[in-house]
Amino acid sequence: MPSGTGYRRRMQAWAQALWTGPRWESFLRGVVRRVLAGDEPQPWWMPCRVLTVVSADVDTATGVGAIWIVARPKSPRTREHIALLEWHGEQWRHAGGSSSPADDPVDVEVLDVHHGGSVLSLTRSIDPPRSLTTAPWINCVKVLLGRNVGHVLIGGRQIENPTQGRLIAVWTSPNNRRAARPVIVAVGRDGTELSRLGPHDSLDTHTWARLRQEW
Protein backbone atom coordinates (compact mmCIF):
# COMPACT_ATOMS: atom_id res chain seq x y z
CA MET A 1 0.00 0.00 0.00
CA PRO A 2 1.43 3.44 -0.89
CA SER A 3 2.52 5.40 2.15
CA GLY A 4 0.33 8.40 1.14
CA THR A 5 -2.78 6.22 0.96
CA GLY A 6 -1.97 4.64 4.31
CA TYR A 7 -1.50 8.05 5.91
CA ARG A 8 -4.84 9.30 4.60
CA ARG A 9 -6.61 6.22 5.90
CA ARG A 10 -5.01 6.58 9.32
CA MET A 11 -6.08 10.24 9.43
CA GLN A 12 -9.63 9.37 8.40
CA ALA A 13 -9.86 6.69 11.10
CA TRP A 14 -8.39 9.11 13.65
CA ALA A 15 -10.89 11.82 12.67
CA GLN A 16 -13.83 9.41 12.95
CA ALA A 17 -12.76 8.51 16.50
CA LEU A 18 -12.12 12.13 17.40
CA TRP A 19 -15.56 13.33 18.42
CA THR A 20 -15.69 11.68 21.83
CA GLY A 21 -13.37 11.26 24.77
CA PRO A 22 -10.02 12.83 25.61
CA ARG A 23 -8.88 13.00 21.97
CA TRP A 24 -11.56 15.58 21.21
CA GLU A 25 -10.66 17.83 24.14
CA SER A 26 -6.95 17.52 23.38
CA PHE A 27 -7.57 18.46 19.74
CA LEU A 28 -9.61 21.53 20.74
CA ARG A 29 -6.97 22.68 23.21
CA GLY A 30 -4.36 22.41 20.46
CA VAL A 31 -6.45 24.67 18.23
CA VAL A 32 -6.80 27.21 21.05
CA ARG A 33 -3.03 27.18 21.63
CA ARG A 34 -2.39 27.92 17.95
CA VAL A 35 -4.88 30.80 17.95
CA LEU A 36 -3.34 32.34 21.07
CA ALA A 37 0.11 32.03 19.47
CA GLY A 38 -1.12 33.87 16.38
CA ASP A 39 -0.91 30.79 14.13
CA GLU A 40 -3.45 29.32 11.73
CA PRO A 41 -6.02 27.20 13.61
CA GLN A 42 -5.72 24.29 11.17
CA PRO A 43 -3.27 21.64 12.51
CA TRP A 44 -0.42 21.18 10.04
CA TRP A 45 -0.62 17.40 10.37
CA MET A 46 -4.37 17.15 9.65
CA PRO A 47 -5.31 17.12 5.91
CA CYS A 48 -8.03 19.68 5.20
CA ARG A 49 -9.91 17.13 3.09
CA VAL A 50 -10.32 14.99 6.22
CA LEU A 51 -11.10 17.74 8.72
CA THR A 52 -11.01 21.51 8.21
CA VAL A 53 -10.90 24.05 11.00
CA VAL A 54 -12.82 26.84 9.27
CA SER A 55 -12.35 29.40 12.03
CA ALA A 56 -11.59 29.74 15.73
CA ASP A 57 -12.09 32.65 18.09
CA VAL A 58 -10.74 33.02 21.63
CA ASP A 59 -11.67 35.88 23.96
CA THR A 60 -9.10 35.80 26.76
CA ALA A 61 -10.82 38.65 28.60
CA THR A 62 -13.85 36.48 29.34
CA GLY A 63 -12.11 33.11 29.09
CA VAL A 64 -14.22 31.59 26.31
CA GLY A 65 -13.59 30.25 22.83
CA ALA A 66 -15.44 28.85 19.81
CA ILE A 67 -14.19 26.58 17.02
CA TRP A 68 -15.93 25.95 13.67
CA ILE A 69 -14.99 22.60 12.12
CA VAL A 70 -16.11 20.80 8.96
CA ALA A 71 -15.46 17.07 8.68
CA ARG A 72 -14.99 15.53 5.21
CA PRO A 73 -15.69 18.84 3.42
CA LYS A 74 -15.62 17.25 -0.05
CA SER A 75 -17.85 14.32 0.86
CA PRO A 76 -21.65 13.97 0.51
CA ARG A 77 -21.57 13.03 4.23
CA THR A 78 -19.88 16.25 5.30
CA ARG A 79 -20.73 17.41 8.82
CA GLU A 80 -20.26 20.71 10.59
CA HIS A 81 -19.23 20.89 14.25
CA ILE A 82 -19.28 23.90 16.57
CA ALA A 83 -17.30 23.53 19.80
CA LEU A 84 -17.54 26.01 22.68
CA LEU A 85 -14.80 26.15 25.30
CA GLU A 86 -14.20 27.84 28.62
CA TRP A 87 -11.08 28.52 30.67
CA HIS A 88 -11.91 26.69 33.88
CA GLY A 89 -9.78 24.99 36.50
CA GLU A 90 -6.59 26.45 34.98
CA GLN A 91 -7.20 24.82 31.60
CA TRP A 92 -9.39 25.09 28.50
CA ARG A 93 -12.35 22.76 28.77
CA HIS A 94 -14.99 21.76 26.25
CA ALA A 95 -18.29 23.24 27.45
CA GLY A 96 -20.53 21.90 24.67
CA GLY A 97 -21.48 22.51 21.07
CA SER A 98 -23.48 21.24 18.14
CA SER A 99 -23.24 19.06 15.05
CA SER A 100 -25.26 19.31 11.84
CA PRO A 101 -25.04 18.83 8.07
CA ALA A 102 -22.73 21.47 6.62
CA ASP A 103 -24.25 24.45 4.80
CA ASP A 104 -23.47 24.97 1.13
CA PRO A 105 -20.97 27.80 0.52
CA VAL A 106 -22.64 31.07 -0.50
CA ASP A 107 -21.34 34.38 -1.80
CA VAL A 108 -22.06 37.29 0.54
CA GLU A 109 -22.14 40.89 -0.63
CA VAL A 110 -21.26 42.46 2.73
CA LEU A 111 -22.50 40.75 5.91
CA ASP A 112 -24.47 37.65 6.81
CA VAL A 113 -24.76 36.20 10.31
CA HIS A 114 -25.91 32.72 11.31
CA HIS A 115 -26.50 31.46 14.83
CA GLY A 116 -23.75 29.08 15.90
CA GLY A 117 -24.83 27.90 19.34
CA SER A 118 -25.11 28.58 23.06
CA VAL A 119 -24.22 26.61 26.18
CA LEU A 120 -24.34 27.38 29.88
CA SER A 121 -20.99 28.11 31.48
CA LEU A 122 -19.29 25.22 33.26
CA THR A 123 -19.92 27.09 36.52
CA ARG A 124 -23.50 25.78 36.37
CA SER A 125 -22.42 22.37 37.69
CA ILE A 126 -18.92 22.78 39.08
CA ASP A 127 -18.69 25.97 41.16
CA PRO A 128 -20.96 27.06 44.03
CA PRO A 129 -23.78 27.92 44.09
CA ARG A 130 -24.26 25.40 41.22
CA SER A 131 -27.34 27.24 40.05
CA LEU A 132 -28.83 27.22 36.56
CA THR A 133 -30.17 30.70 37.25
CA THR A 134 -26.78 32.34 37.88
CA ALA A 135 -24.45 30.69 35.35
CA PRO A 136 -23.70 32.88 32.30
CA TRP A 137 -24.14 31.75 28.72
CA ILE A 138 -21.37 31.16 26.19
CA ASN A 139 -22.64 32.13 22.74
CA CYS A 140 -21.28 32.19 19.20
CA VAL A 141 -22.31 33.15 15.68
CA LYS A 142 -20.96 32.29 12.25
CA VAL A 143 -20.21 35.44 10.25
CA LEU A 144 -19.93 35.52 6.45
CA LEU A 145 -18.26 38.57 4.93
CA GLY A 146 -17.89 40.12 1.50
CA ARG A 147 -14.54 40.76 -0.16
CA ASN A 148 -14.60 44.50 0.53
CA VAL A 149 -14.88 44.00 4.29
CA GLY A 150 -11.61 44.57 6.15
CA HIS A 151 -12.77 43.61 9.62
CA VAL A 152 -15.82 43.29 11.83
CA LEU A 153 -16.55 44.85 15.19
CA ILE A 154 -18.38 42.49 17.51
CA GLY A 155 -19.24 44.29 20.69
CA GLY A 156 -15.94 45.82 21.77
CA ARG A 157 -13.74 43.41 19.82
CA GLN A 158 -12.25 43.71 16.34
CA ILE A 159 -11.78 40.60 14.18
CA GLU A 160 -10.04 40.72 10.80
CA ASN A 161 -11.77 39.31 7.73
CA PRO A 162 -10.01 36.03 6.89
CA THR A 163 -9.16 35.07 3.32
CA GLN A 164 -12.15 32.74 2.99
CA GLY A 165 -14.57 35.37 4.35
CA ARG A 166 -15.92 33.05 7.06
CA LEU A 167 -15.34 33.38 10.79
CA ILE A 168 -16.82 32.45 14.13
CA ALA A 169 -17.18 34.90 17.01
CA VAL A 170 -17.76 34.11 20.69
CA TRP A 171 -19.02 36.12 23.66
CA THR A 172 -20.68 35.67 27.04
CA SER A 173 -24.01 36.99 28.27
CA PRO A 174 -25.83 37.00 31.62
CA ASN A 175 -28.19 34.13 32.31
CA ASN A 176 -31.27 36.30 31.83
CA ARG A 177 -30.03 37.70 28.48
CA ARG A 178 -29.21 34.55 26.54
CA ALA A 179 -30.34 35.98 23.20
CA ALA A 180 -28.54 39.30 23.65
CA ARG A 181 -26.22 39.29 20.63
CA PRO A 182 -23.67 42.13 20.43
CA VAL A 183 -23.90 44.72 17.68
CA ILE A 184 -21.97 43.44 14.65
CA VAL A 185 -20.46 46.03 12.29
CA ALA A 186 -18.76 45.30 8.96
CA VAL A 187 -16.00 47.84 8.25
CA GLY A 188 -14.43 48.41 4.84
CA ARG A 189 -10.71 48.33 4.13
CA ASP A 190 -10.74 52.13 4.06
CA GLY A 191 -12.24 52.28 7.56
CA THR A 192 -15.81 53.18 6.56
CA GLU A 193 -18.80 51.37 7.98
CA LEU A 194 -20.42 49.15 5.34
CA SER A 195 -23.21 47.54 7.33
CA ARG A 196 -24.34 46.65 10.83
CA LEU A 197 -26.60 44.16 12.53
CA GLY A 198 -28.28 45.02 15.84
CA PRO A 199 -28.84 42.56 18.69
CA HIS A 200 -32.35 41.63 17.53
CA ASP A 201 -32.15 42.44 13.80
CA SER A 202 -32.83 39.73 11.24
CA LEU A 203 -31.15 41.60 8.36
CA ASP A 204 -28.18 43.95 8.29
CA THR A 205 -28.52 47.60 7.25
CA HIS A 206 -26.88 47.09 3.84
CA THR A 207 -29.35 44.35 2.90
CA TRP A 208 -32.30 46.44 4.11
CA ALA A 209 -31.13 49.39 1.98
CA ARG A 210 -30.80 47.18 -1.12
CA LEU A 211 -34.26 45.69 -0.58
CA ARG A 212 -35.83 49.14 -0.25
CA GLN A 213 -34.27 50.16 -3.56
CA GLU A 214 -35.65 47.05 -5.25
CA TRP A 215 -39.15 47.73 -3.91
C-alpha positions as a printed Julia matrix, in Angstrom:
215×3 Matrix{Float64}:
   0.0    0.0    0.0
   1.43   3.44  -0.89
   2.52   5.4    2.15
   0.33   8.4    1.14
  -2.78   6.22   0.96
  -1.97   4.64   4.31
  -1.5    8.05   5.91
  -4.84   9.3    4.6
  -6.61   6.22   5.9
  -5.01   6.58   9.32
  -6.08  10.24   9.43
  -9.63   9.37   8.4
  -9.86   6.69  11.1
  -8.39   9.11  13.65
 -10.89  11.82  12.67
 -13.83   9.41  12.95
 -12.76   8.51  16.5
 -12.12  12.13  17.4
 -15.56  13.33  18.42
 -15.69  11.68  21.83
 -13.37  11.26  24.77
 -10.02  12.83  25.61
  -8.88  13.0   21.97
 -11.56  15.58  21.21
 -10.66  17.83  24.14
  -6.95  17.52  23.38
  -7.57  18.46  19.74
  -9.61  21.53  20.74
  -6.97  22.68  23.21
  -4.36  22.41  20.46
  -6.45  24.67  18.23
  -6.8   27.21  21.05
  -3.03  27.18  21.63
  -2.39  27.92  17.95
  -4.88  30.8   17.95
  -3.34  32.34  21.07
   0.11  32.03  19.47
  -1.12  33.87  16.38
  -0.91  30.79  14.13
  -3.45  29.32  11.73
  -6.02  27.2   13.61
  -5.72  24.29  11.17
  -3.27  21.64  12.51
  -0.42  21.18  10.04
  -0.62  17.4   10.37
  -4.37  17.15   9.65
  -5.31  17.12   5.91
  -8.03  19.68   5.2
  -9.91  17.13   3.09
 -10.32  14.99   6.22
 -11.1   17.74   8.72
 -11.01  21.51   8.21
 -10.9   24.05  11.0
 -12.82  26.84   9.27
 -12.35  29.4   12.03
 -11.59  29.74  15.73
 -12.09  32.65  18.09
 -10.74  33.02  21.63
 -11.67  35.88  23.96
  -9.1   35.8   26.76
 -10.82  38.65  28.6
 -13.85  36.48  29.34
 -12.11  33.11  29.09
 -14.22  31.59  26.31
 -13.59  30.25  22.83
 -15.44  28.85  19.81
 -14.19  26.58  17.02
 -15.93  25.95  13.67
 -14.99  22.6   12.12
 -16.11  20.8    8.96
 -15.46  17.07   8.68
 -14.99  15.53   5.21
 -15.69  18.84   3.42
 -15.62  17.25  -0.05
 -17.85  14.32   0.86
 -21.65  13.97   0.51
 -21.57  13.03   4.23
 -19.88  16.25   5.3
 -20.73  17.41   8.82
 -20.26  20.71  10.59
 -19.23  20.89  14.25
 -19.28  23.9   16.57
 -17.3   23.53  19.8
 -17.54  26.01  22.68
 -14.8   26.15  25.3
 -14.2   27.84  28.62
 -11.08  28.52  30.67
 -11.91  26.69  33.88
  -9.78  24.99  36.5
  -6.59  26.45  34.98
  -7.2   24.82  31.6
  -9.39  25.09  28.5
 -12.35  22.76  28.77
 -14.99  21.76  26.25
 -18.29  23.24  27.45
 -20.53  21.9   24.67
 -21.48  22.51  21.07
 -23.48  21.24  18.14
 -23.24  19.06  15.05
 -25.26  19.31  11.84
 -25.04  18.83   8.07
 -22.73  21.47   6.62
 -24.25  24.45   4.8
 -23.47  24.97   1.13
 -20.97  27.8    0.52
 -22.64  31.07  -0.5
 -21.34  34.38  -1.8
 -22.06  37.29   0.54
 -22.14  40.89  -0.63
 -21.26  42.46   2.73
 -22.5   40.75   5.91
 -24.47  37.65   6.81
 -24.76  36.2   10.31
 -25.91  32.72  11.31
 -26.5   31.46  14.83
 -23.75  29.08  15.9
 -24.83  27.9   19.34
 -25.11  28.58  23.06
 -24.22  26.61  26.18
 -24.34  27.38  29.88
 -20.99  28.11  31.48
 -19.29  25.22  33.26
 -19.92  27.09  36.52
 -23.5   25.78  36.37
 -22.42  22.37  37.69
 -18.92  22.78  39.08
 -18.69  25.97  41.16
 -20.96  27.06  44.03
 -23.78  27.92  44.09
 -24.26  25.4   41.22
 -27.34  27.24  40.05
 -28.83  27.22  36.56
 -30.17  30.7   37.25
 -26.78  32.34  37.88
 -24.45  30.69  35.35
 -23.7   32.88  32.3
 -24.14  31.75  28.72
 -21.37  31.16  26.19
 -22.64  32.13  22.74
 -21.28  32.19  19.2
 -22.31  33.15  15.68
 -20.96  32.29  12.25
 -20.21  35.44  10.25
 -19.93  35.52   6.45
 -18.26  38.57   4.93
 -17.89  40.12   1.5
 -14.54  40.76  -0.16
 -14.6   44.5    0.53
 -14.88  44.0    4.29
 -11.61  44.57   6.15
 -12.77  43.61   9.62
 -15.82  43.29  11.83
 -16.55  44.85  15.19
 -18.38  42.49  17.51
 -19.24  44.29  20.69
 -15.94  45.82  21.77
 -13.74  43.41  19.82
 -12.25  43.71  16.34
 -11.78  40.6   14.18
 -10.04  40.72  10.8
 -11.77  39.31   7.73
 -10.01  36.03   6.89
  -9.16  35.07   3.32
 -12.15  32.74   2.99
 -14.57  35.37   4.35
 -15.92  33.05   7.06
 -15.34  33.38  10.79
 -16.82  32.45  14.13
 -17.18  34.9   17.01
 -17.76  34.11  20.69
 -19.02  36.12  23.66
 -20.68  35.67  27.04
 -24.01  36.99  28.27
 -25.83  37.0   31.62
 -28.19  34.13  32.31
 -31.27  36.3   31.83
 -30.03  37.7   28.48
 -29.21  34.55  26.54
 -30.34  35.98  23.2
 -28.54  39.3   23.65
 -26.22  39.29  20.63
 -23.67  42.13  20.43
 -23.9   44.72  17.68
 -21.97  43.44  14.65
 -20.46  46.03  12.29
 -18.76  45.3    8.96
 -16.0   47.84   8.25
 -14.43  48.41   4.84
 -10.71  48.33   4.13
 -10.74  52.13   4.06
 -12.24  52.28   7.56
 -15.81  53.18   6.56
 -18.8   51.37   7.98
 -20.42  49.15   5.34
 -23.21  47.54   7.33
 -24.34  46.65  10.83
 -26.6   44.16  12.53
 -28.28  45.02  15.84
 -28.84  42.56  18.69
 -32.35  41.63  17.53
 -32.15  42.44  13.8
 -32.83  39.73  11.24
 -31.15  41.6    8.36
 -28.18  43.95   8.29
 -28.52  47.6    7.25
 -26.88  47.09   3.84
 -29.35  44.35   2.9
 -32.3   46.44   4.11
 -31.13  49.39   1.98
 -30.8   47.18  -1.12
 -34.26  45.69  -0.58
 -35.83  49.14  -0.25
 -34.27  50.16  -3.56
 -35.65  47.05  -5.25
 -39.15  47.73  -3.91
